[in-house]
Tab-separated table of C-alpha atoms in Angstrom:
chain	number	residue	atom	x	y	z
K	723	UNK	CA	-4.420	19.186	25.608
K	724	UNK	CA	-3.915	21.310	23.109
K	725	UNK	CA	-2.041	20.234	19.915
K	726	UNK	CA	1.672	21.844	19.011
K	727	UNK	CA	2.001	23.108	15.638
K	728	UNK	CA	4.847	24.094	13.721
K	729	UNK	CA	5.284	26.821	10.275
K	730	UNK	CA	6.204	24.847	7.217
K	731	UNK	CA	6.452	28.671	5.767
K	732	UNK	CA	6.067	31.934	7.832
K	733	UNK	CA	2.669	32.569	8.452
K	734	UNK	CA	1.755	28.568	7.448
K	735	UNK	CA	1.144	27.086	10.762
K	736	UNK	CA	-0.005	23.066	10.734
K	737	UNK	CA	-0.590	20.548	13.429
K	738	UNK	CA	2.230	18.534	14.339
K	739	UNK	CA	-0.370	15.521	14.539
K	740	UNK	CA	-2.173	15.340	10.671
K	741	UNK	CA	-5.559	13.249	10.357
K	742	UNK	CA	-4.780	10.988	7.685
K	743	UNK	CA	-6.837	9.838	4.701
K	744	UNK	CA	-4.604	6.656	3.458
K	745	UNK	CA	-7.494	4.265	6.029
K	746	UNK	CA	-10.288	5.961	4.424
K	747	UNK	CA	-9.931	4.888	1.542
K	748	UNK	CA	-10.183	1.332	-0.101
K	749	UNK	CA	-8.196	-2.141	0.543
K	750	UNK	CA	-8.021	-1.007	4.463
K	751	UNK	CA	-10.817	-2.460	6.026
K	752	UNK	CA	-14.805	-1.462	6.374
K	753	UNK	CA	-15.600	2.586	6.932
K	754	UNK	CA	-18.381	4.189	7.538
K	755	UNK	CA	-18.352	7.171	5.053
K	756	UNK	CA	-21.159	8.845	7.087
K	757	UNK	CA	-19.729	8.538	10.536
K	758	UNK	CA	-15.971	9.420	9.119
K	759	UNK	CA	-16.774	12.110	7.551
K	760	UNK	CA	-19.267	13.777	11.034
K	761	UNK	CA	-16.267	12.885	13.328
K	762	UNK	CA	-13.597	15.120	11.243
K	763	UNK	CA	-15.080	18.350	12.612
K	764	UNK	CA	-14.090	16.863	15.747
K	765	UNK	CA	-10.574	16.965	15.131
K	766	UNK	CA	-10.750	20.313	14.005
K	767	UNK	CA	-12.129	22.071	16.630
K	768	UNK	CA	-9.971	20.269	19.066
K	769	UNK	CA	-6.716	21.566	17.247
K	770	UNK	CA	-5.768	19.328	14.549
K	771	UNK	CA	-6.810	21.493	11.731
K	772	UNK	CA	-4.384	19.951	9.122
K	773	UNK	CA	-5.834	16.630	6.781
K	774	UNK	CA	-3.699	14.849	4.534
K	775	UNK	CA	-5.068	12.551	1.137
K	776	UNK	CA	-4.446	12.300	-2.079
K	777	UNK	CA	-5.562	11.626	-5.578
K	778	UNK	CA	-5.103	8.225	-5.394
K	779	UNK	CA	-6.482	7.757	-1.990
K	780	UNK	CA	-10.231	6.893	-3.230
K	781	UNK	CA	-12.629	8.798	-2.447
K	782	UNK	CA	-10.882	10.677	0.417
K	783	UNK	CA	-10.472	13.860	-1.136
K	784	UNK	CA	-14.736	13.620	-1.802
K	785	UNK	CA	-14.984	12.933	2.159
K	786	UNK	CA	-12.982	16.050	3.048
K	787	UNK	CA	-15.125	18.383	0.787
K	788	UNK	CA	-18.449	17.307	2.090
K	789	UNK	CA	-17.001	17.724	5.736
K	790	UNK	CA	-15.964	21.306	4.543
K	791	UNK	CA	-18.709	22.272	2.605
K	792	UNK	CA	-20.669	21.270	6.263
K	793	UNK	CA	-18.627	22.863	8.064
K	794	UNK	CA	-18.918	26.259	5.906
K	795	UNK	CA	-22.849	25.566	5.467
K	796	UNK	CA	-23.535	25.449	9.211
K	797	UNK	CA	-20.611	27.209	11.162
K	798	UNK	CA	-19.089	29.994	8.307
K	799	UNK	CA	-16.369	30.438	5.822
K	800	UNK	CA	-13.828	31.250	9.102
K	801	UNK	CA	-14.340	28.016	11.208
K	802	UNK	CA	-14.207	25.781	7.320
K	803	UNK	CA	-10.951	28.013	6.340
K	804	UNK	CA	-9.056	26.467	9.177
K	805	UNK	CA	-8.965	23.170	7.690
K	806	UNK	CA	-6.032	22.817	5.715
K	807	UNK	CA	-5.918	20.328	3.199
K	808	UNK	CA	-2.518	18.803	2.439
K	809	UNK	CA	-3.027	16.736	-1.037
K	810	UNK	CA	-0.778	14.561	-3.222
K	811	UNK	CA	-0.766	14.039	-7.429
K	812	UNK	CA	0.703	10.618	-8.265
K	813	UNK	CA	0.783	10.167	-12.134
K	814	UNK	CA	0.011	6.816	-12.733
K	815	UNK	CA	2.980	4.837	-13.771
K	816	UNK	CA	1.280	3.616	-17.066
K	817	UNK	CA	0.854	7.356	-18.055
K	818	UNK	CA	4.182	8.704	-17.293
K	819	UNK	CA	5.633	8.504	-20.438
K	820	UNK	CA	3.082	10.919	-22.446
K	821	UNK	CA	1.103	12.689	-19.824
K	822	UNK	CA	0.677	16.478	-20.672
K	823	UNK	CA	1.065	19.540	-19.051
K	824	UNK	CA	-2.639	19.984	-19.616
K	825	UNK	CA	-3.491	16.760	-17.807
K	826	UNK	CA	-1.373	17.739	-14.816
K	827	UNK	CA	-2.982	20.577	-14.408
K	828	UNK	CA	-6.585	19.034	-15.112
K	829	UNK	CA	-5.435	16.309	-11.776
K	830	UNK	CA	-5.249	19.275	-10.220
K	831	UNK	CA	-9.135	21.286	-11.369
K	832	UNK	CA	-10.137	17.969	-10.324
K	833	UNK	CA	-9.180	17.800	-6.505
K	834	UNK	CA	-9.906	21.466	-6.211
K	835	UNK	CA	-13.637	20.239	-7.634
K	836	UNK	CA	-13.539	16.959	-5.204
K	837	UNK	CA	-12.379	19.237	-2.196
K	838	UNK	CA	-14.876	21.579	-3.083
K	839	UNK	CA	-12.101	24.702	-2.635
K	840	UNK	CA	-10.303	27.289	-4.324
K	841	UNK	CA	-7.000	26.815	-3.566
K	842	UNK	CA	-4.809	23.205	-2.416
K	843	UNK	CA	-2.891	24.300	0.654
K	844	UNK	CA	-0.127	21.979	-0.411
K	845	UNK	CA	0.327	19.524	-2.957
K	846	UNK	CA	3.101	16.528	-2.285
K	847	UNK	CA	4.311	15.582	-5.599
K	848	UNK	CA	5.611	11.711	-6.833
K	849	UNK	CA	6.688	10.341	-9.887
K	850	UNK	CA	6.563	6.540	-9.786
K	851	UNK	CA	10.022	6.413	-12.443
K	852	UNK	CA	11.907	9.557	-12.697
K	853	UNK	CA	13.228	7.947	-15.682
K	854	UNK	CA	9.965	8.284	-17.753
K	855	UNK	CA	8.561	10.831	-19.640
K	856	UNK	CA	9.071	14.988	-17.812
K	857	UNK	CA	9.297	14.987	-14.165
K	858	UNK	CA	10.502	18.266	-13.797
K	859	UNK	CA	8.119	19.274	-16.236
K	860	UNK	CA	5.083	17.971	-14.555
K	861	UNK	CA	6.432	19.719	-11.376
K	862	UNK	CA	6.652	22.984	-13.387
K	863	UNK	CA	2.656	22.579	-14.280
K	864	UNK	CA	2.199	22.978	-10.452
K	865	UNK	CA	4.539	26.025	-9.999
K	866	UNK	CA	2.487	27.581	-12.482
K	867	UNK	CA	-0.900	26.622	-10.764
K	868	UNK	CA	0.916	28.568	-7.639
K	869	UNK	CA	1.273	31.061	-9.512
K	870	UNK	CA	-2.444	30.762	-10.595
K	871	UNK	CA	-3.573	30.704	-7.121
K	872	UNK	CA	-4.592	27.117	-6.913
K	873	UNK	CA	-1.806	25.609	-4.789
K	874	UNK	CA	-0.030	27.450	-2.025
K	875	UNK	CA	2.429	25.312	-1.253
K	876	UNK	CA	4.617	22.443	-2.755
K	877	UNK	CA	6.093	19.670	-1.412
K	878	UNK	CA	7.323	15.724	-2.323
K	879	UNK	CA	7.044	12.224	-1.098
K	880	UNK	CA	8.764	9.133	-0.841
K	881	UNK	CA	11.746	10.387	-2.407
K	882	UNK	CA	15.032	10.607	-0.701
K	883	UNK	CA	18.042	13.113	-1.232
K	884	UNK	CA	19.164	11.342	-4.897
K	885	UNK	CA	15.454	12.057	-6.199
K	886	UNK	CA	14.801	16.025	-4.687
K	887	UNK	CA	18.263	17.148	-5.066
K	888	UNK	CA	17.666	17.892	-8.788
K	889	UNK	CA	14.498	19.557	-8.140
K	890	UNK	CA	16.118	21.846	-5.871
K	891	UNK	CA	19.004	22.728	-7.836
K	892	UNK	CA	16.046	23.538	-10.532
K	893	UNK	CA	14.647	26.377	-8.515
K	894	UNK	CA	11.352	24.475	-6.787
K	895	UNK	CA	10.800	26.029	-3.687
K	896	UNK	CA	9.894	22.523	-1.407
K	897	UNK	CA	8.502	23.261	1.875
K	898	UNK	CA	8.263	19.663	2.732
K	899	UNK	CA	8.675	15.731	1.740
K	900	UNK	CA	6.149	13.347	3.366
K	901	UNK	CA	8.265	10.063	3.689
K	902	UNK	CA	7.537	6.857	5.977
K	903	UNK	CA	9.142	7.134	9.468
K	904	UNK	CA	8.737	5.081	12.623
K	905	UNK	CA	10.497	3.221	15.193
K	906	UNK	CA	10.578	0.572	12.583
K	907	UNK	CA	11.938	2.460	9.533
K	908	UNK	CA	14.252	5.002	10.513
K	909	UNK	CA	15.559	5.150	6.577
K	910	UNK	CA	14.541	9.081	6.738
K	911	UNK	CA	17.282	9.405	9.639
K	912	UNK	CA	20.317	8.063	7.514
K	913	UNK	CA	21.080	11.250	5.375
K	914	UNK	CA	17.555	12.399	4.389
K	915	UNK	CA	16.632	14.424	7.709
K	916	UNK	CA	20.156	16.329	7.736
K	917	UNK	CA	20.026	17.139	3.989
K	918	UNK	CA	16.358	18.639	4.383
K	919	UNK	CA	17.647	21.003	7.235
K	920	UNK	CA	19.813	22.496	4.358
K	921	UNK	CA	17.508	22.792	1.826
K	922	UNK	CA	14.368	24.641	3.930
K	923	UNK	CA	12.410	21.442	4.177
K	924	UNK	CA	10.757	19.776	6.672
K	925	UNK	CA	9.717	15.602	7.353
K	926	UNK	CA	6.077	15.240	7.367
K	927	UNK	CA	5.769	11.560	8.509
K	928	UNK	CA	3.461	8.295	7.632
K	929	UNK	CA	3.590	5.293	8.973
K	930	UNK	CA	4.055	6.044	12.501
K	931	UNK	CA	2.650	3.439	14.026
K	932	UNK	CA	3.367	0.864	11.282
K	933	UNK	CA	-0.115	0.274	10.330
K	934	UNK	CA	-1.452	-0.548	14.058
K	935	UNK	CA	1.559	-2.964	14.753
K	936	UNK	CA	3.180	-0.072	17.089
K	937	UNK	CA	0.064	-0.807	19.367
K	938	UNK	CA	-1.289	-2.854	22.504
K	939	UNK	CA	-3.045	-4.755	20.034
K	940	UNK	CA	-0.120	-6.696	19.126
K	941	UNK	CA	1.941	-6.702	22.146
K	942	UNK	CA	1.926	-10.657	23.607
K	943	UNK	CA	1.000	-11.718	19.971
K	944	UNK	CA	2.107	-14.592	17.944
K	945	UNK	CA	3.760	-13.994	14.547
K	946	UNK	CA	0.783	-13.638	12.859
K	947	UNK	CA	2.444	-14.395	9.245
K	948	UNK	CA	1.012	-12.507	6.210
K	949	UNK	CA	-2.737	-13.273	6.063
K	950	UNK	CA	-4.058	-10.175	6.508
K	951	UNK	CA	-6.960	-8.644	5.509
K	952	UNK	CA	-6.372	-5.230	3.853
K	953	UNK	CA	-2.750	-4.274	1.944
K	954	UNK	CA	-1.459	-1.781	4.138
K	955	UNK	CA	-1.054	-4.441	7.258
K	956	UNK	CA	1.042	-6.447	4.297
K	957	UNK	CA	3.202	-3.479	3.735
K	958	UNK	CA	3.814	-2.836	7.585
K	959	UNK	CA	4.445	-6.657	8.183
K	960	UNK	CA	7.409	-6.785	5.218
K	961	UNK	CA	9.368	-3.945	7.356
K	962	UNK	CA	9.016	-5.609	10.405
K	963	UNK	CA	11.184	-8.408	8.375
K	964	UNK	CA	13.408	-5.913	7.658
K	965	UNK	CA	13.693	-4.261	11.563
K	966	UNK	CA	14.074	-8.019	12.568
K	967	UNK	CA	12.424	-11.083	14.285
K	968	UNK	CA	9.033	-10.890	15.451
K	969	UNK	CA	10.583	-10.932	18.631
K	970	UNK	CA	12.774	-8.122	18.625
K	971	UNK	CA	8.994	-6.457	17.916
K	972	UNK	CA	7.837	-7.590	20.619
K	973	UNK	CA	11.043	-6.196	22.630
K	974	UNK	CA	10.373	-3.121	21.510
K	975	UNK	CA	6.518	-2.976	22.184
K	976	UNK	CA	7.351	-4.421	25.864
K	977	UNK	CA	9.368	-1.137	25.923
K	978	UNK	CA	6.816	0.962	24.866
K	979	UNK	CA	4.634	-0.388	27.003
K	980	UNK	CA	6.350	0.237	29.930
K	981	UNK	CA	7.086	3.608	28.979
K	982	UNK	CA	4.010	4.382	28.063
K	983	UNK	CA	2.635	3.183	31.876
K	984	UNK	CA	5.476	5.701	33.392
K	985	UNK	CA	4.085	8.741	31.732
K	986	UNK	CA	0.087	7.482	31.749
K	987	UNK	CA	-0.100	7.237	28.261
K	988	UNK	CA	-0.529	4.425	25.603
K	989	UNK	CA	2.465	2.913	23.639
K	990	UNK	CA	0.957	4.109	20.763
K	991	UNK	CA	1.551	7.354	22.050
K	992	UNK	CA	5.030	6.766	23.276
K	993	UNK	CA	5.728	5.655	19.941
K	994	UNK	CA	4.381	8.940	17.939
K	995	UNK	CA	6.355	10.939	20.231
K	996	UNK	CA	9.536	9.382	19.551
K	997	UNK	CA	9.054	10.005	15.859
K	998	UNK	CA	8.069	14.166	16.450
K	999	UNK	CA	11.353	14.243	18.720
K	1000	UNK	CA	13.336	13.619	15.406
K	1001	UNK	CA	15.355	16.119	13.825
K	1002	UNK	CA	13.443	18.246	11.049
K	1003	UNK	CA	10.494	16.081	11.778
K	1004	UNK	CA	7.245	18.647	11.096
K	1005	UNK	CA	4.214	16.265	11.735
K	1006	UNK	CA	3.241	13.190	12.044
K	1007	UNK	CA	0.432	11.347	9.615
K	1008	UNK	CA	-2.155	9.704	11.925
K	1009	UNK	CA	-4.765	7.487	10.911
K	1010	UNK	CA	-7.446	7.775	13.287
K	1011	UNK	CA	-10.895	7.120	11.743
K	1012	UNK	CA	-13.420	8.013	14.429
K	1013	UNK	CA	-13.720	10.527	16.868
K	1014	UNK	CA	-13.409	8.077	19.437
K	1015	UNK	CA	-9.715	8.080	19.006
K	1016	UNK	CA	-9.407	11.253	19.203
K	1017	UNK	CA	-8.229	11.431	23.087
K	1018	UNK	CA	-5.546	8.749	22.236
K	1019	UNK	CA	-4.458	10.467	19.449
K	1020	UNK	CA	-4.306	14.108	21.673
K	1021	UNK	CA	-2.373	12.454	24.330
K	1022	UNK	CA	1.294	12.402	22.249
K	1023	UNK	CA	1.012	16.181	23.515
K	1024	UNK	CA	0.847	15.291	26.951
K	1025	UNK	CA	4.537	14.045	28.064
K	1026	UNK	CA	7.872	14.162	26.993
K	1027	UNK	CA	10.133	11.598	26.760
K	1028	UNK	CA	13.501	11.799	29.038
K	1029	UNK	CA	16.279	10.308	28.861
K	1030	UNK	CA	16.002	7.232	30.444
K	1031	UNK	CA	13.242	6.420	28.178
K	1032	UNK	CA	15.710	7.302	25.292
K	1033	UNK	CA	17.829	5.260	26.637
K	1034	UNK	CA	15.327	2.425	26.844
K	1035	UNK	CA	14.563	2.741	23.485
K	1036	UNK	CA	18.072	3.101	21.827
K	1037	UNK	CA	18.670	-0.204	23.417
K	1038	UNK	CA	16.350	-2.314	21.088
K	1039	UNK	CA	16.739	-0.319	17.709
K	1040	UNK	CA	20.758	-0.403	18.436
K	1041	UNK	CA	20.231	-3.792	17.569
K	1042	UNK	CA	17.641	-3.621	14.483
K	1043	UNK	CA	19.505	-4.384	10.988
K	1044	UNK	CA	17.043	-2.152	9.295
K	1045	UNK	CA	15.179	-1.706	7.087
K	1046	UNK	CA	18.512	-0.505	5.322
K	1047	UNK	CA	19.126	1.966	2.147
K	1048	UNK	CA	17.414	4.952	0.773
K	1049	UNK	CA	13.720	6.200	1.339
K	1050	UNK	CA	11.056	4.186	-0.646
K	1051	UNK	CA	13.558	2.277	-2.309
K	1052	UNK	CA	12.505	-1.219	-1.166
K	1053	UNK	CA	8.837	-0.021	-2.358
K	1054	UNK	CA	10.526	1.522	-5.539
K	1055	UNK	CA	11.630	-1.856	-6.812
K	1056	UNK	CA	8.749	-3.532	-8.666
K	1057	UNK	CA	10.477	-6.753	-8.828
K	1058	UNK	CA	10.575	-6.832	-5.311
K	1059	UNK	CA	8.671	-8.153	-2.053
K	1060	UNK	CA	7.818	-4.372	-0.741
K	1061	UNK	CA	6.856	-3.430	-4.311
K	1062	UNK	CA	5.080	-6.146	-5.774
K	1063	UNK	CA	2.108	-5.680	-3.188
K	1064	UNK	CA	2.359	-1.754	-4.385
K	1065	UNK	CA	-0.674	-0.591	-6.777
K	1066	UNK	CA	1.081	1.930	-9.366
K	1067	UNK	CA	-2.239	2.733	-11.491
K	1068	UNK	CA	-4.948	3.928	-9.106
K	1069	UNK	CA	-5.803	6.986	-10.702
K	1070	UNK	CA	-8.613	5.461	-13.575
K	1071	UNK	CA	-11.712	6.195	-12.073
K	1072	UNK	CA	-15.265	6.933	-13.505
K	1073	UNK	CA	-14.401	10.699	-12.822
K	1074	UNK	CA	-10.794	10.294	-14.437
K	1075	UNK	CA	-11.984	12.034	-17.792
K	1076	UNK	CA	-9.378	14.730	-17.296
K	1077	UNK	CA	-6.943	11.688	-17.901
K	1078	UNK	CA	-8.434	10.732	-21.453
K	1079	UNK	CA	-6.444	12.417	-23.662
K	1080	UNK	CA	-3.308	10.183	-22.139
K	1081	UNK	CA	-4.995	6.810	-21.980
K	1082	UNK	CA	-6.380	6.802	-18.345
């Protein structure tokens, strides 16, 4: 099977399916660093060339380097330049107010030196408050860095059309926003997709399959409540309270399931399709670890889905009250459920000197 890609930019060809970084990195469960980081040349020479991480995302960006630095040591600079490396810079929220162009720019140096490249493919930008300090100034830091040579492409996350729209109208040229998007969340669909398809953007998509919840693994399953044992299941559990019952999930897994036995495929895979299928969707943001998931993760390329399974599938979400509102803005509200289990200051690290001069 070979994987279908899709130009963010002419001539800027990524996978539709992205390896992500978010469960490599900490508060997700045990990994071994060795084996992780062996297993993504895997996914690269079977067609899924594009990796996303981020600053925050500890110690993935590190991972990614040594696997390209391999790579480049063993096989050549042409086999290591197909990875692309899609990267975020989050500000942390306690440093919003004074950070400095310089130390923007120094976030920057810094994954280029952790990634162990010279230039960032594309950088997704956030800014926990729009309210503090320069947004549009710290996105201005990375136009310049463009222009530098150290970033070829920009992009956002978790923002919806109230939070780009002013970036736009400032002259940023925005080749993508990377936003949660599932069968659970559908918040992107409400206004976000259509405005993107005006404004020469594309959805690059996390959350797929809600953490492992869109999976056999829970299919049959008893509420299992909120003891979990890493964050991100925590964050994944809160919007299934917003889709609806427990058992309207396991409607929809039944569903999938069933679906997924037409076409000889997992649900899992049933349910990553369904989110590609979406208007102005680029990619999907899969979190497969090991290279043993890499034929579950290649099968979403295998089928389509018709429309009796549309059909199928409309039926349950028809019913789903949400979750409701604007991209990230559960998540955005600190006093809230979704964001009180968020971590807003990840970026102070031993290695965080470039942050000094602002307090990290």
């Amino acid at each position: 099977m070979i994987p279908e890609t899709v130009p963010l930019r002419p001539g800027y060809n990524i996978s539709r399916v992205i390896k992500g970084g978010w469960q490599l990195a900490g508060d997700h469960g045990a990994v071994d660093r060795k084996d992780a980081v062996r297993d993504m040349e895997a996914f690269l020479d079977a067609g899924i060339t594009s990796f996303d991480c981020a600053d925050i995302y500890t110690g993935v960006e590190e991972m990614i380097g040594d696997f390209i630095a391999d790579v480049r040591l063993r096989r050549g600079a042409e086999v290591a330049n197909r990875v692309q490396v899609h990267t975020k810079l989050v500000p942390d929220l306690g440093l919003l107010a004074n950070i400095k162009p310089e130390d923007v720019e120094a976030i920057i140096d810094r994954s280029l030196k952790r990634l162990q490249i010279d230039r960032l493919h594309l950088v997704q930008f956030y800014w926990w408050d729009l309210s503090m300090g320069e947004p549009q100034a710290g996105l201005d830091v990375l136009k310049r860095c463009q222009e530098k040579g150290k970033i070829a492409y920009l992009g956002t996350t978790n923002w919806d059309v109230a939070e780009t729209q002013p970036f736009i109208d400032a002259g940023f040229d925005l080749v993508s926003t990377q936003v949660q998007y599932s069968l659970l969340d559908r918040r992107a669909a409400h206004g976000l997709a259509q405005w993107t398809a005006t404004s020469d953007m594309q959805l690059l998509c996390y959350g797929t399959l809600a953490g492992g919840f869109l999976t056999e693994k829970w299919l049959g399953q008893p509420d299992p409540g909120f003891s979990f044992e890493n964050r991100s299941l925590v964050k994944y559990r809160l919007i299934i309270d917003e889709f609806g019952p427990w058992e309207r999930l396991q409607q929809l897994l039944g569903v999938l399931q069933s679906i997924g036995a037409k076409h000889g495929v997992s649900l899992s895979s049933v349910a990553t399709r369904w989110v590609l299928d979406q208007p102005q969707v680029a990619a999907a943001i899969v979190g497969a670890r090991y290279a043993r998931h890499l034929p579950q993760t290649l099968e979403v390329f295998s089928f389509a889905l018709d429309a009796d399974d549309q059909a199928a599938i409309g039926s349950v979400l028809e019913a789903a009250p949400g979750p409701a509102g604007p991209v990230f803005a559960l998540e955005r509200d600190r006093n809230g459920r979704h964001g009180r289990i968020m971590k807003y200051n990840l970026n102070t690290r031993p290695d965080d000197q470039v942050l000094g001069a602002t307090g990290g």
